[in-house]
PDB file of C-alpha atoms in Angstrom:
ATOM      1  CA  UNK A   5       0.000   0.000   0.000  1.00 63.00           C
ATOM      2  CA  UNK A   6       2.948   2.551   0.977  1.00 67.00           C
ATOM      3  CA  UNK A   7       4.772   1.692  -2.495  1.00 64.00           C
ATOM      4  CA  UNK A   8       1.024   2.577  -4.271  1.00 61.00           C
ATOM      5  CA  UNK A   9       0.744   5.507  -2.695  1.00 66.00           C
ATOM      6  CA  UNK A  10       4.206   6.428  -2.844  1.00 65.00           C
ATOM      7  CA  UNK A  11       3.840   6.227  -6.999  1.00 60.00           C
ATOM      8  CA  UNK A  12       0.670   8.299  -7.067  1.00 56.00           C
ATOM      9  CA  UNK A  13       1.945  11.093  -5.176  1.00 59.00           C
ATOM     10  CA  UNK A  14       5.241  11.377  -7.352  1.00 61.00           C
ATOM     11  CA  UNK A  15       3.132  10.944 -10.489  1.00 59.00           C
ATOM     12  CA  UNK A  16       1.007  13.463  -9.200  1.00 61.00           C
ATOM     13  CA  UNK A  17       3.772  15.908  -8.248  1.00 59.00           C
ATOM     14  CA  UNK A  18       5.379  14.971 -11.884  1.00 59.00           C
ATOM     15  CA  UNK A  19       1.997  16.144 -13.194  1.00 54.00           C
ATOM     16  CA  UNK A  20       1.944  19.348 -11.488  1.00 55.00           C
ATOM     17  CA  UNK A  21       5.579  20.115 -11.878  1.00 55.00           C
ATOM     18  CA  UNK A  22       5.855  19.488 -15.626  1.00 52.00           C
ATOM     19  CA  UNK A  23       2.384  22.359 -16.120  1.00 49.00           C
ATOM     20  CA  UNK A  24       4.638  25.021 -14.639  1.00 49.00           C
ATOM     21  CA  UNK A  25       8.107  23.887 -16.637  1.00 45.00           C
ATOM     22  CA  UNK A  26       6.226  24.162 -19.468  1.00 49.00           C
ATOM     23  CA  UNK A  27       5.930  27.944 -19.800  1.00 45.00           C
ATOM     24  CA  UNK A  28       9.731  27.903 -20.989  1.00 58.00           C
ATOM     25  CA  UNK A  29      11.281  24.573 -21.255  1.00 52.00           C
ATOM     26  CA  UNK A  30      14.371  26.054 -21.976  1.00 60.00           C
ATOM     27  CA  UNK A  31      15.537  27.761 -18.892  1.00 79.00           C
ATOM     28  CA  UNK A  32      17.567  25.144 -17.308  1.00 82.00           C
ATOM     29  CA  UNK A  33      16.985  27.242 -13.811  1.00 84.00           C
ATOM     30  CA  UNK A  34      13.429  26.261 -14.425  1.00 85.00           C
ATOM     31  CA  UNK A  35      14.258  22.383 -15.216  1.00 87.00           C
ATOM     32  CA  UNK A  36      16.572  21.657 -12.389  1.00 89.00           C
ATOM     33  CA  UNK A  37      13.753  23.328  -9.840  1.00 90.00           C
ATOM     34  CA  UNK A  38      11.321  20.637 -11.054  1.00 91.00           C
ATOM     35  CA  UNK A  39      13.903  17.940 -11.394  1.00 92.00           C
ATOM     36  CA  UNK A  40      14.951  18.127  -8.167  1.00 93.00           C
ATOM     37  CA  UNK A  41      11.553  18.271  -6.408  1.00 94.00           C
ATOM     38  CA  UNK A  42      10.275  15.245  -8.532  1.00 94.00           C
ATOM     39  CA  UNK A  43      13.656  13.434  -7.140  1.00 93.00           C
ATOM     40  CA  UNK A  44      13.251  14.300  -4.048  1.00 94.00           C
ATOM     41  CA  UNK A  45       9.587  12.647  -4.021  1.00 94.00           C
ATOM     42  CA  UNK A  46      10.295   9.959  -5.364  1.00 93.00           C
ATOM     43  CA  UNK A  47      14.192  10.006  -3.387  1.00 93.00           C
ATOM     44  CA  UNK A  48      11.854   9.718  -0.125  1.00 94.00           C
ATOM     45  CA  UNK A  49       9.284   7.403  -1.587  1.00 92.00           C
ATOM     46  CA  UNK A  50      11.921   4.909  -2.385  1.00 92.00           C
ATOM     47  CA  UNK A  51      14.195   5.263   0.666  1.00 92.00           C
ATOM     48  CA  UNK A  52      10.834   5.080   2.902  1.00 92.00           C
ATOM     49  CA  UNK A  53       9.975   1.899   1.090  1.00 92.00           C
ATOM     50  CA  UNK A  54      13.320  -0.179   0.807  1.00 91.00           C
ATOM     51  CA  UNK A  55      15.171   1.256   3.740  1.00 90.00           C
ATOM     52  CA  UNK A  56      15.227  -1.220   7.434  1.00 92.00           C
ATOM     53  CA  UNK A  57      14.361   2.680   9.221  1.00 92.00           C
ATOM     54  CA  UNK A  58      11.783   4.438   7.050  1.00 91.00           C
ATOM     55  CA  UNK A  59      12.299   7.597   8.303  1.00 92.00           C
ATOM     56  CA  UNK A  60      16.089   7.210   7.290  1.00 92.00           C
ATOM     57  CA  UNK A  61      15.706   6.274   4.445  1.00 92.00           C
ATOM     58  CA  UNK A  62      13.185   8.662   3.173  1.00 93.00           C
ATOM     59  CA  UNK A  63      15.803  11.185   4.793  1.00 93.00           C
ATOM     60  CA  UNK A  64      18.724   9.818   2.728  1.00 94.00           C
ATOM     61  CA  UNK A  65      16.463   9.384  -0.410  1.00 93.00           C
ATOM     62  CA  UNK A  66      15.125  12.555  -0.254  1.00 94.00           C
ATOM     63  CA  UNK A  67      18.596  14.695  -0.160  1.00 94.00           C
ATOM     64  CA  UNK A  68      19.768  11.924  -2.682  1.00 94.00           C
ATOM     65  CA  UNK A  69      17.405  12.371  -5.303  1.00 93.00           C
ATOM     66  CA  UNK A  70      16.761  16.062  -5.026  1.00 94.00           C
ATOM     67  CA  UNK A  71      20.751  16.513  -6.038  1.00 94.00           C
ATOM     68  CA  UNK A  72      20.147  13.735  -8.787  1.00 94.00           C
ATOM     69  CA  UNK A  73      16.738  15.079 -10.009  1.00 92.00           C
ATOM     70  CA  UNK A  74      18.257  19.012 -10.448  1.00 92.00           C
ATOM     71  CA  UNK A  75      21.568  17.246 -12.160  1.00 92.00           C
ATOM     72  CA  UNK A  76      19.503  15.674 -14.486  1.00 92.00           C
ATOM     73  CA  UNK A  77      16.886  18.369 -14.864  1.00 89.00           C
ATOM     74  CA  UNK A  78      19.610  20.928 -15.842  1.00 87.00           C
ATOM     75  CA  UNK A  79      21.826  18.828 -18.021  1.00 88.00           C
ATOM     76  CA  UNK A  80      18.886  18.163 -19.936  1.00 86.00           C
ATOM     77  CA  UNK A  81      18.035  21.539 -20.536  1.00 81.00           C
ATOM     78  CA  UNK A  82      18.152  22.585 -24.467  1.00 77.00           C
ATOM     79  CA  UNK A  83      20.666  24.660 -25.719  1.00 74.00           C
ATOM     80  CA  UNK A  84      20.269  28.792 -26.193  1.00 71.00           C
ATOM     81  CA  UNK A  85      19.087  28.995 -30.066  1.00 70.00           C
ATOM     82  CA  UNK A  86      21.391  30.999 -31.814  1.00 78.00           C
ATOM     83  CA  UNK A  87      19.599  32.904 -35.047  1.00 82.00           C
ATOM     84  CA  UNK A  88      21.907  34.081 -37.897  1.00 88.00           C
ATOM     85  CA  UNK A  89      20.426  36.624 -40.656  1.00 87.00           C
ATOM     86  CA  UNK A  90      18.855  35.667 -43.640  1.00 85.00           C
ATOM     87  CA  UNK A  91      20.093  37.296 -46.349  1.00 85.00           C
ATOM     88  CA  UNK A  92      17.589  38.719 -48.098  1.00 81.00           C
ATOM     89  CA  UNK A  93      17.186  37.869 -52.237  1.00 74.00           C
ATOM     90  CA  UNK A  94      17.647  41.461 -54.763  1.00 76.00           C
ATOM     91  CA  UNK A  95      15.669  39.406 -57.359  1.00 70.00           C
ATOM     92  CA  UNK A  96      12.330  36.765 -57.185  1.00 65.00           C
ATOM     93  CA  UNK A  97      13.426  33.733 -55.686  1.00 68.00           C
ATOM     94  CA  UNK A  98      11.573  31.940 -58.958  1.00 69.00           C
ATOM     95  CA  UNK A  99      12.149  34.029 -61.317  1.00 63.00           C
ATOM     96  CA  UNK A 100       9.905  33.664 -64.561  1.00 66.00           C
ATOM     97  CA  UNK A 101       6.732  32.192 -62.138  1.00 65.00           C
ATOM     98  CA  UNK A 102       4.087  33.695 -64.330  1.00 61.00           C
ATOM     99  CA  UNK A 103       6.322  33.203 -68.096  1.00 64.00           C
ATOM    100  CA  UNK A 104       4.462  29.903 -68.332  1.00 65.00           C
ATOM    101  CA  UNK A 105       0.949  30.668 -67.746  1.00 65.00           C
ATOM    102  CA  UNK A 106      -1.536  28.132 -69.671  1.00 68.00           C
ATOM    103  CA  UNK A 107      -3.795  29.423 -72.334  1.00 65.00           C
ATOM    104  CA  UNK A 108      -6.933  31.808 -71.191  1.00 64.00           C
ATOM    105  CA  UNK A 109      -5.319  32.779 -67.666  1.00 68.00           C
ATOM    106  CA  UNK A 110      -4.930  36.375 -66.871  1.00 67.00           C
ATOM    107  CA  UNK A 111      -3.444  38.393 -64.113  1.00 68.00           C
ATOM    108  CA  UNK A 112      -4.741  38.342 -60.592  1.00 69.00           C
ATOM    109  CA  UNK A 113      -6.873  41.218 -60.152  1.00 73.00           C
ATOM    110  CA  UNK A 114      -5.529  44.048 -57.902  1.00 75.00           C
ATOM    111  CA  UNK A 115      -2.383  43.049 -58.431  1.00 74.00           C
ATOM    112  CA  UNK A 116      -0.096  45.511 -60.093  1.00 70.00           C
ATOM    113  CA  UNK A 117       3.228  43.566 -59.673  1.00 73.00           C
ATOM    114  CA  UNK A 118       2.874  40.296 -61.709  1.00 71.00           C
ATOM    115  CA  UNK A 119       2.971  39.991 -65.181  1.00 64.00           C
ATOM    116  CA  UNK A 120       0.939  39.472 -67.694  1.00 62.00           C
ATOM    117  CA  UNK A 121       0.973  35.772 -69.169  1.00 60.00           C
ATOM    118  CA  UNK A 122       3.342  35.397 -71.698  1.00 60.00           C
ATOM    119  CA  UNK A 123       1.404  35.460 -75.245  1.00 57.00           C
ATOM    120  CA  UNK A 124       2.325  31.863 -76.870  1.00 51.00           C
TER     121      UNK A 124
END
């Protein structure tokens, strides 16, 4: 019964953590905060259930896997993005788009920039 309940209160903490990591999953600040609370649950949960003295052992497990669960949480933090500039194109990417218009097709309307389809 302990080990059951042990497991629904860490998944429920992992549930509840997770909602508020999600906001910016790239801070690892942000990661190793939840990663060390969810090892510290479950740290305590496990120490309380395989340890001869429960109370030592959720002690132990506790400190244990709240160092483990921010190690973890941080390493596995993604990396800053790093944007470079585009460089912009001086002419149409495709140049020649409209050249090959079929037969009977006309310029969009209100549209001053294409040109007209090429005549055959």
């Amino acid at each position: 019964m302990r080990l059951a309940t042990t497991a629904v209160v860490a998944a429920g903490l992992a549930a509840a953590v997770s909602g508020c990591t999600a906001v910016d999953a790239e801070d690892a600040t942000n990661r190793a905060v939840a990663g060390g609370a969810l090892g510290a649950t479950l740290g305590a949960g496990l120490g309380a259930t395989l340890a001869i003295n429960p109370l030592l052992g959720a002690a132990y497990g506790a400190k244990t896997g709240a160092v483990l669960g921010a190690a973890v949480g941080a390493a596995t933090a993604a990396p800053t993005p790093t944007y470079e500039p585009i460089a912009i194109p001086a002419e149409a990417v495709v140049p020649g788009f409209y050249d090959s218009w079929p037969p009977a097709y006309h310029r969009p309307p209100n549209n001053p920039e294409t040109q007209s389809p090429a005549a055959g």
